[in-house]
Tab-separated table of C-alpha atoms in Angstrom:
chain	number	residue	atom	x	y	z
A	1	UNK	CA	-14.702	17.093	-14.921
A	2	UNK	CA	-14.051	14.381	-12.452
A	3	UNK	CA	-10.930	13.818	-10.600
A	4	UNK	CA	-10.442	9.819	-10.392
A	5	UNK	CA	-7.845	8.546	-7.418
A	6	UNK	CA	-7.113	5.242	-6.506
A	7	UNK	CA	-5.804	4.093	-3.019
A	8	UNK	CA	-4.323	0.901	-2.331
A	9	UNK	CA	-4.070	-0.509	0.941
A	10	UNK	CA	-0.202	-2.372	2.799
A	11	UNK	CA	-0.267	-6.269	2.834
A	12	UNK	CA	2.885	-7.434	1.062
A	13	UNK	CA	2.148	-10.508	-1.112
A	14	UNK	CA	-1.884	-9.444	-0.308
A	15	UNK	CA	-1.236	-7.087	-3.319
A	16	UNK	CA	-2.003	-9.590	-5.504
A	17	UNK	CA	-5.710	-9.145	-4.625
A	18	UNK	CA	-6.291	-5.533	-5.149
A	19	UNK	CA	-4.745	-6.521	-8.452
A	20	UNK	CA	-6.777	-9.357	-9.507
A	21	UNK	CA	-9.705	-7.213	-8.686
A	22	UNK	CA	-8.148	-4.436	-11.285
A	23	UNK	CA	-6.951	-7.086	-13.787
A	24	UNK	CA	-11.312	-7.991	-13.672
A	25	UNK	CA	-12.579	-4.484	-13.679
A	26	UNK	CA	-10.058	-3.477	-16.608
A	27	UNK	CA	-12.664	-5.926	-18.696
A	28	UNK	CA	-15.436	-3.596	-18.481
A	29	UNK	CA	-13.326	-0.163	-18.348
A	30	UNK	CA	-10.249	-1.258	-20.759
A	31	UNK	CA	-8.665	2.436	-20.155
A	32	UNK	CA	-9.829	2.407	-15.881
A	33	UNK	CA	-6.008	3.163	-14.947
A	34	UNK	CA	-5.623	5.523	-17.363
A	35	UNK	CA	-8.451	7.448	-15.870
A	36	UNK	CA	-6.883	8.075	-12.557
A	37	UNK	CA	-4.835	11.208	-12.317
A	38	UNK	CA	-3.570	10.370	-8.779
A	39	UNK	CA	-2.044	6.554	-7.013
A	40	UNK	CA	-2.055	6.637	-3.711
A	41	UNK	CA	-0.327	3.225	-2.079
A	42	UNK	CA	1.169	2.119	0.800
A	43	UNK	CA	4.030	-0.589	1.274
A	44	UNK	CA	2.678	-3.273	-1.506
A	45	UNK	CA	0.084	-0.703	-2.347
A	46	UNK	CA	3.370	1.867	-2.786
A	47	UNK	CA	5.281	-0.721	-5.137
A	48	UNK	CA	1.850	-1.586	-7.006
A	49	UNK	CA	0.889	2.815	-7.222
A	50	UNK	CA	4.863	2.965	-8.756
A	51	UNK	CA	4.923	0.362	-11.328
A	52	UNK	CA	1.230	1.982	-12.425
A	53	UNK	CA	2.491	5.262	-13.003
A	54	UNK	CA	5.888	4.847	-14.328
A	55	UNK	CA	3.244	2.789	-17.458
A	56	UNK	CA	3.823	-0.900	-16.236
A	57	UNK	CA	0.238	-2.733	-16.771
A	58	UNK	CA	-1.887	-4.477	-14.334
A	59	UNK	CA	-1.323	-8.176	-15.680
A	60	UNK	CA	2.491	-6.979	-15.297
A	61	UNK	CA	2.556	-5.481	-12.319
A	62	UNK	CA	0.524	-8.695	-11.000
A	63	UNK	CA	2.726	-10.978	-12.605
A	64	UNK	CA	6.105	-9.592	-10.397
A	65	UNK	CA	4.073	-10.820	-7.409
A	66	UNK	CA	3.506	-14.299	-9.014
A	67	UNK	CA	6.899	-14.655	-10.379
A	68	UNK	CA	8.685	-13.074	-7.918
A	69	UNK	CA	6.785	-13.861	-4.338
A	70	UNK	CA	9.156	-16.673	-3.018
A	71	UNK	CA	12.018	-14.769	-3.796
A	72	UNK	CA	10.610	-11.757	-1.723
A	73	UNK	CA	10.064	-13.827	0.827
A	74	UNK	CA	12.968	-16.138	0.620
A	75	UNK	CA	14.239	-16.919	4.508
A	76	UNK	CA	17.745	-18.974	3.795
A	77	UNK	CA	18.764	-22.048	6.450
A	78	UNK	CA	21.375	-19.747	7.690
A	79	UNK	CA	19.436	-16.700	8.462
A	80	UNK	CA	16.860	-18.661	10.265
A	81	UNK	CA	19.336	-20.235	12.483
A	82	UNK	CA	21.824	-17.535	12.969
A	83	UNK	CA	19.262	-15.126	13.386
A	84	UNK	CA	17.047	-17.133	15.805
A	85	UNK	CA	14.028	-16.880	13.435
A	86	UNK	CA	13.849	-13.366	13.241
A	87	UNK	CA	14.204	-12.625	16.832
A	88	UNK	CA	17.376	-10.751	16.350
A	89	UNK	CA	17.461	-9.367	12.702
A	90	UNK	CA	14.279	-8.965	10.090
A	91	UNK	CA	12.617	-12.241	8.695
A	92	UNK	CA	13.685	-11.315	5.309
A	93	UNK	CA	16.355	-9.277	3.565
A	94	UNK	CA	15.599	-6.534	0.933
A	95	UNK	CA	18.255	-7.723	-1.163
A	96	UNK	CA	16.620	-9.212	-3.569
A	97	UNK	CA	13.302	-7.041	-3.335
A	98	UNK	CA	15.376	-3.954	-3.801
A	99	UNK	CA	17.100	-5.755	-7.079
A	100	UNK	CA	13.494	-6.517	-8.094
A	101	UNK	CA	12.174	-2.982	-7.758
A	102	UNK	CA	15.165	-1.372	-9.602
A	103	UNK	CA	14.413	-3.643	-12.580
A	104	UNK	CA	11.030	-2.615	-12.928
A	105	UNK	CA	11.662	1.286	-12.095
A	106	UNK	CA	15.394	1.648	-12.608
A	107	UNK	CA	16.120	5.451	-12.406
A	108	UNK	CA	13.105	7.205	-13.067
A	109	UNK	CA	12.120	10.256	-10.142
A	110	UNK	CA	8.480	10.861	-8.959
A	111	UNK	CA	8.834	14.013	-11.560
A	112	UNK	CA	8.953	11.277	-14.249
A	113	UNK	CA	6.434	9.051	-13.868
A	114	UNK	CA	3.249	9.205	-15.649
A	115	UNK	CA	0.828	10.435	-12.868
A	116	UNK	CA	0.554	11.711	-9.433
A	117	UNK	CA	1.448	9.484	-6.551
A	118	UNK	CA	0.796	9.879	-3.137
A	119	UNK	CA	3.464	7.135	-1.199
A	120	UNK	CA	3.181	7.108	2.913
A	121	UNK	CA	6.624	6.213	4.669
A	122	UNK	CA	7.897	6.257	8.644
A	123	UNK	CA	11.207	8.402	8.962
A	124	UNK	CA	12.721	7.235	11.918
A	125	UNK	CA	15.659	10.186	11.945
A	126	UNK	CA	14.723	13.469	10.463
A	127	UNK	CA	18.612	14.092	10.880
A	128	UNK	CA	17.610	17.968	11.985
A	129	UNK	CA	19.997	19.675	14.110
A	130	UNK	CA	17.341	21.023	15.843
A	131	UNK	CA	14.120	19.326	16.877
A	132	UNK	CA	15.616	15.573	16.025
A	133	UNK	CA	12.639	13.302	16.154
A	134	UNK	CA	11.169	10.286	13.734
A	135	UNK	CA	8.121	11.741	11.837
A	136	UNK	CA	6.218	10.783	8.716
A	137	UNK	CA	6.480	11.134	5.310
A	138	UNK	CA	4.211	11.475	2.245
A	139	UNK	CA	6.162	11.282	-0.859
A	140	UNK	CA	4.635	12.871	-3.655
A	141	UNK	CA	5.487	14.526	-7.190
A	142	UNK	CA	2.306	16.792	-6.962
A	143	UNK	CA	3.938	20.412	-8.449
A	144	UNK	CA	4.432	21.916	-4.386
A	145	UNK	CA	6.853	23.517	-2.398
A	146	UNK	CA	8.869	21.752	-0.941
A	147	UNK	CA	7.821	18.292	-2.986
A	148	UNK	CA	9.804	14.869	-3.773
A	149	UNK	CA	9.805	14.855	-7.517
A	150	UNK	CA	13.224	14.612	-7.654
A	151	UNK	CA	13.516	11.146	-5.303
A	152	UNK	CA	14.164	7.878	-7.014
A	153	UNK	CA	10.729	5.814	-7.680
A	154	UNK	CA	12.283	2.382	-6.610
A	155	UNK	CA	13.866	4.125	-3.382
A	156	UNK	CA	10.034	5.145	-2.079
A	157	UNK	CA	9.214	1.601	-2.727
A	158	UNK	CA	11.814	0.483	-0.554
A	159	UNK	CA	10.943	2.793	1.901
A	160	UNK	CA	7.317	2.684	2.133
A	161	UNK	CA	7.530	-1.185	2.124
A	162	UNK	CA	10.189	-1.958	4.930
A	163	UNK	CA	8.189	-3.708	7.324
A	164	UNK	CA	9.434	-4.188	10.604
A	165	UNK	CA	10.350	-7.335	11.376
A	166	UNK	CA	9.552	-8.739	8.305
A	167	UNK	CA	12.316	-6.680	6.307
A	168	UNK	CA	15.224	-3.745	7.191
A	169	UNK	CA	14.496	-0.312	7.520
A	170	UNK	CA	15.528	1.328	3.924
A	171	UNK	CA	18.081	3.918	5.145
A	172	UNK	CA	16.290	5.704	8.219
A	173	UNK	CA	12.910	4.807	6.748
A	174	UNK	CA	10.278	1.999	7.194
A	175	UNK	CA	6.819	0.924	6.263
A	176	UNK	CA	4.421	3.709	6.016
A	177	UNK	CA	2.168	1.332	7.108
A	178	UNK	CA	2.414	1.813	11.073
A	179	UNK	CA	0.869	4.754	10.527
A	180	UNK	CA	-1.349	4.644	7.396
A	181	UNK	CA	-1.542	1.763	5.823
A	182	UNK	CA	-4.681	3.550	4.235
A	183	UNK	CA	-3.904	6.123	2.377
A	184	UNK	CA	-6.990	7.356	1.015
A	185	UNK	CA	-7.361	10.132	3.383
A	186	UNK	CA	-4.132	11.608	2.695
A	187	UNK	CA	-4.648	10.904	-0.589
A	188	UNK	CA	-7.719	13.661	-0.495
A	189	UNK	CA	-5.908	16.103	1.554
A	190	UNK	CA	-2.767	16.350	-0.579
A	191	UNK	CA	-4.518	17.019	-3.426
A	192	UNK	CA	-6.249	20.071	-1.483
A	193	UNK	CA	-2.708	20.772	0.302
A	194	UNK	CA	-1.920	24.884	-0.620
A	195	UNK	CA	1.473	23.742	-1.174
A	196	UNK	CA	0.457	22.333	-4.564
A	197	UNK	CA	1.430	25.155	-7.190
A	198	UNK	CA	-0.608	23.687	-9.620
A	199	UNK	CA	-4.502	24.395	-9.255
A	200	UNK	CA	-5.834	21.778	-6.777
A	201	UNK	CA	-9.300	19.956	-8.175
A	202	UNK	CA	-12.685	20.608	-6.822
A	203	UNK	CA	-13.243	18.503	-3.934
A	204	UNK	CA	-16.644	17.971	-5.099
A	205	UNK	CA	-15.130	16.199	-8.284
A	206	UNK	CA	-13.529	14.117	-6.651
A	207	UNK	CA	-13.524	10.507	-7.118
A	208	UNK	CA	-12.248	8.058	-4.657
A	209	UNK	CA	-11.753	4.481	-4.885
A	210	UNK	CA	-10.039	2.680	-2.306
A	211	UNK	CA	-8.710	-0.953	-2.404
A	212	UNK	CA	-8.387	-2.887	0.472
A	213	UNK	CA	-5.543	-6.224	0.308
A	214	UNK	CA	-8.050	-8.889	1.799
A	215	UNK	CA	-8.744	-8.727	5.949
A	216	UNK	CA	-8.537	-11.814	8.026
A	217	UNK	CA	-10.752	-12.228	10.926
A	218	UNK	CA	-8.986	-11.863	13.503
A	219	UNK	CA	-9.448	-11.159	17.664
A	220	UNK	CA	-7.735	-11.880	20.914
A	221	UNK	CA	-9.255	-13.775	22.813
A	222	UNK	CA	-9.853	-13.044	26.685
A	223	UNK	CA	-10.333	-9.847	28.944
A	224	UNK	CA	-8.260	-7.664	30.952
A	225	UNK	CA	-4.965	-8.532	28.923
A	226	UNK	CA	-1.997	-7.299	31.294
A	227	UNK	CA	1.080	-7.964	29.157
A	228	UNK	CA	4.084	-6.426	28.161
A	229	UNK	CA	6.545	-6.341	25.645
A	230	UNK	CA	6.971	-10.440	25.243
A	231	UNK	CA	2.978	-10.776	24.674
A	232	UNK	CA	2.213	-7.483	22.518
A	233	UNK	CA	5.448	-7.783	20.160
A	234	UNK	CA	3.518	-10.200	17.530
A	235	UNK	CA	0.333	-8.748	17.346
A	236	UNK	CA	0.867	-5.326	18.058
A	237	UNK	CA	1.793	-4.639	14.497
A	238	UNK	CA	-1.608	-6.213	12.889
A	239	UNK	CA	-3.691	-4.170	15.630
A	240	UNK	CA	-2.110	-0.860	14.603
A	241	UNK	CA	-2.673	-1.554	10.854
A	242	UNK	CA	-5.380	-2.438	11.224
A	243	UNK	CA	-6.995	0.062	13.519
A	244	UNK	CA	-5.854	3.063	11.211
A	245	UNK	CA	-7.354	1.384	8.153
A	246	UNK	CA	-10.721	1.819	9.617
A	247	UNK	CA	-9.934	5.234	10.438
A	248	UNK	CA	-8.977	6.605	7.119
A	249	UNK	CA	-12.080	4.888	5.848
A	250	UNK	CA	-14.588	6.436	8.020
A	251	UNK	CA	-12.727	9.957	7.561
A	252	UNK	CA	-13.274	9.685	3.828
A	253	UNK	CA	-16.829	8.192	4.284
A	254	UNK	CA	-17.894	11.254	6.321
A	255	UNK	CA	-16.148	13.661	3.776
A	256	UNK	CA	-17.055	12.376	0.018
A	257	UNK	CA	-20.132	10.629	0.579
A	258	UNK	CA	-21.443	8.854	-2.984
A	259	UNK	CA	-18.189	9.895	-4.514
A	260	UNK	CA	-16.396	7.897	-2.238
A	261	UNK	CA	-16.130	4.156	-2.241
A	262	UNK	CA	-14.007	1.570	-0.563
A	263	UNK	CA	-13.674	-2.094	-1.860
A	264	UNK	CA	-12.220	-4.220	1.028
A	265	UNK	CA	-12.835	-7.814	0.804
A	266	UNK	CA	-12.901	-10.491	3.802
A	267	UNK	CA	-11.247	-13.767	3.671
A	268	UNK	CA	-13.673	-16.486	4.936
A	269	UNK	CA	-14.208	-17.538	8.437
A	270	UNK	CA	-10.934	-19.773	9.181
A	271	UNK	CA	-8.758	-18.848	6.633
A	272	UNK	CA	-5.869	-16.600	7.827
A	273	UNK	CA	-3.518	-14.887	4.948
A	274	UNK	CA	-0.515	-13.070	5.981
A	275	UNK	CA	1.977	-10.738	4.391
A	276	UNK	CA	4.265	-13.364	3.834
A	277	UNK	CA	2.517	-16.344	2.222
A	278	UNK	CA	3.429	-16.297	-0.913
A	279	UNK	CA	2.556	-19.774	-1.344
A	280	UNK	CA	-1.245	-19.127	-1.618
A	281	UNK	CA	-0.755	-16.741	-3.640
A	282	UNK	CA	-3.427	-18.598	-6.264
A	283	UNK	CA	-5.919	-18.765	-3.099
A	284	UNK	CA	-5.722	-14.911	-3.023
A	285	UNK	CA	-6.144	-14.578	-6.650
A	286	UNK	CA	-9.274	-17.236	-6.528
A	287	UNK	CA	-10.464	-15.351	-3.814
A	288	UNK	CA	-10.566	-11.701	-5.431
A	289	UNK	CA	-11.904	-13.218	-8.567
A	290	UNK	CA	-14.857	-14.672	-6.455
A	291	UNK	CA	-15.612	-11.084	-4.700
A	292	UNK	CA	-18.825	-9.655	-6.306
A	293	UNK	CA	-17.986	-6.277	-8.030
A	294	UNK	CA	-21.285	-4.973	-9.016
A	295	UNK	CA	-21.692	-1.867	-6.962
A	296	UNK	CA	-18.136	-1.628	-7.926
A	297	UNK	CA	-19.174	-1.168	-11.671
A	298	UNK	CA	-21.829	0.454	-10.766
A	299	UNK	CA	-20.408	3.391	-9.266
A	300	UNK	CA	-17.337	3.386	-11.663
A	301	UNK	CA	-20.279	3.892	-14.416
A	302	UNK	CA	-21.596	6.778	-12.618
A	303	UNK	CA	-18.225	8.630	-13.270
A	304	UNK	CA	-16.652	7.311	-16.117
C-alpha cells in the first residue's frame, strides 16, 4: 500500500497558489487530501499543513488567505513611522495573525489532529543549561520518543511562520524557513526516523508530492559583490530560501525517483510576487489556475 505525503513550500500570502492548485486537482481526485497520511509545511505551508489536518477543507483553508490577507499584512500609519519602516521592529505584528490562527485551530495538540504533520521551525534559545545554542526544530505528532503531540497546533503555526523582519519571533522561535523552507526531505526522513514507535512505511511506498508557492525570477546583477551588512540585509533572506529549496528538491529527486514529484510553478518574466502582497492575491490565484497539471494527474493516477 502506498504512503501519500504532501509538502508545501514558505511564501506567506504565496500560499494561496499551492492551494488553488489543490482546490483544481480535488476535481479529478474529490478524496486527494484524504489520501495523504502525512503534511509536511513550512511557514504558510505550516498554517496551510495545520488547518488540513485538524479537517478544515481546501476552499476553506484558501478562503482565510482571501479574507484575511490585508489584515495579515496590515502595516498601521504609526508603526511605519515610529518604527522607521521596519528598520527597527518587524514590518508586521502577529497580533492579528495569531487571533486568526486560534480561530481556525483553537486548542487542539498535534496528538489531535487528523493526520501526521511534519512543521519546520528556527529555535533561537534552546534554554539548556548546558550547551545553550539556537538549533532547529521539526514539530511532529508522529508516535516517537521524545515527540510534540502534546504542543498547541496554532502555536507551531506561529512559530514556523515568524518571518524575520516581516513579523516577531513567536516566543524564542521563528520561521522554519531560513533553514528549510522545503520540507520534503525531512518530510521522508521523519517518517524513517527510529524514534517513531509506530512501524515506519516502506520507503519504496512512498509517495511524495511537493508544492512549491510560485518563484520569481530573480538575480543580482554584477560581479565581485563586496558588501556588508547594509547591502546583504534585504536580499540575504530570499537567497537563503531560496538556495535550500533547491536542495531539498534534488535530495528527494536522487532518493525516490518516479515516486517523487515536485510541482513548483514560475511567475512570468517581469512579474515579481512577494510574501507580502496580498493585494494580488487574484493574480496568484489566476496564475496557479493557468499552470498545466497534466503530469500532475498523471502521476497522482499512477498511485491513487
Amino acid at each position: 500500500m502506498t504512503y501519500p505525503v504532501l509538502s508545501i513550500d514558505g511564501g506567506g500570502i504565496l500560499g494561496v497558489v499551492p492551494l488553488t492548485i489543490l482546490k483544481r486537482l480535488s476535481v479529478p481526485f474529490p478524496q486527494l487530501i484524504d489520501r495523504f497520511k502525512l503534511l509536511a509545511g513550512t511557514s504558510t505551508g505550516g498554517i496551510i499543513s495545520l488547518m488540513l489536518a485538524s479537517g478544515h477543507s481546501v476552499d476553506e483553508t484558501l478562503q482565510l488567505y482571501v479574507d484575511h490577507g490585508a489584515e495579515i499584512f496590515d502595516t498601521s500609519w504609526a508603526r511605519n513611522v515610529f518604527d522607521l519602516d521596519g528598520l527597527l521592529k518587524a514590518k508586521y505584528s502577529n497580533v492579528k495573525l495569531a487571533n486568526l490562527i486560534f480561530t481556525y485551530l483553537g486548542t487542539r495538540t498535534l496528538d489531535e489532529l487528523d493526520k501526521r504533520v511534519l512543521v519546520p521551525a528556527f529555535n533561537l534559545d534552546n534554554g539548556k543549561a548546558v550547551g545553550r545554542s539556537w538549533q532547529v526544530k521539526f514539530f511532529h505528532n508522529f508516535p516517537s520518543v521524545g515527540g510534540d503531540g502534546e504542543e498547541l497546533a496554532y502555536h507551531v503555526a506561529l512559530r514556523t511562520s515568524a518571518a524575520p523582519t516581516y513579523f516577531p519571533s513567536s516566543g524564542t522561535y521563528i520561521d522554519g524557513g531560513v533553514f528549510c523552507n522545503n520540507p520534503a526531505m525531512a518530510a521522508l526522513c521523519q517518517t524513517q526516523d527510529s524514534r517513531n514507535t509506530d512501524p515506519n512505511p516502506v520507503e519504496a511506498d512512498i509517495r511524495l508530492f511537493s508544492l512549491g508557492t510560485g518563484d520569481s525570477l530573480r538575480y543580482i546583477e554584477g560581479k565581485d559583490h563586496d558588501w556588508g551588512i547594509g547591502e546583504w540585509a534585504k536580499p540575504i533572506t530570499g537567497v537563503m530560501m531560496s538556495a535550500n529549496q533547491s536542495i531539498a528538491d534534488y535530495q528527494c529527486r536522487q532518493r525516490l525517483g518516479k515516486n517523487y514529484l515536485r510541482l513548483a510553478p514560475v511567475f512570468p518574466e517581469g512579474v515579481t510576487m512577494e510574501m507580502d502582497d496580498y493585494g494580488d492575491v487574484q493574480k496568484m490565484i489566476d496564475f496557479a489556475n493557468a499552470v498545466d497539471l497534466t503530469d500532475v494527474t498523471s502521476w497522482i493516477q499512477s498511485w491513487i
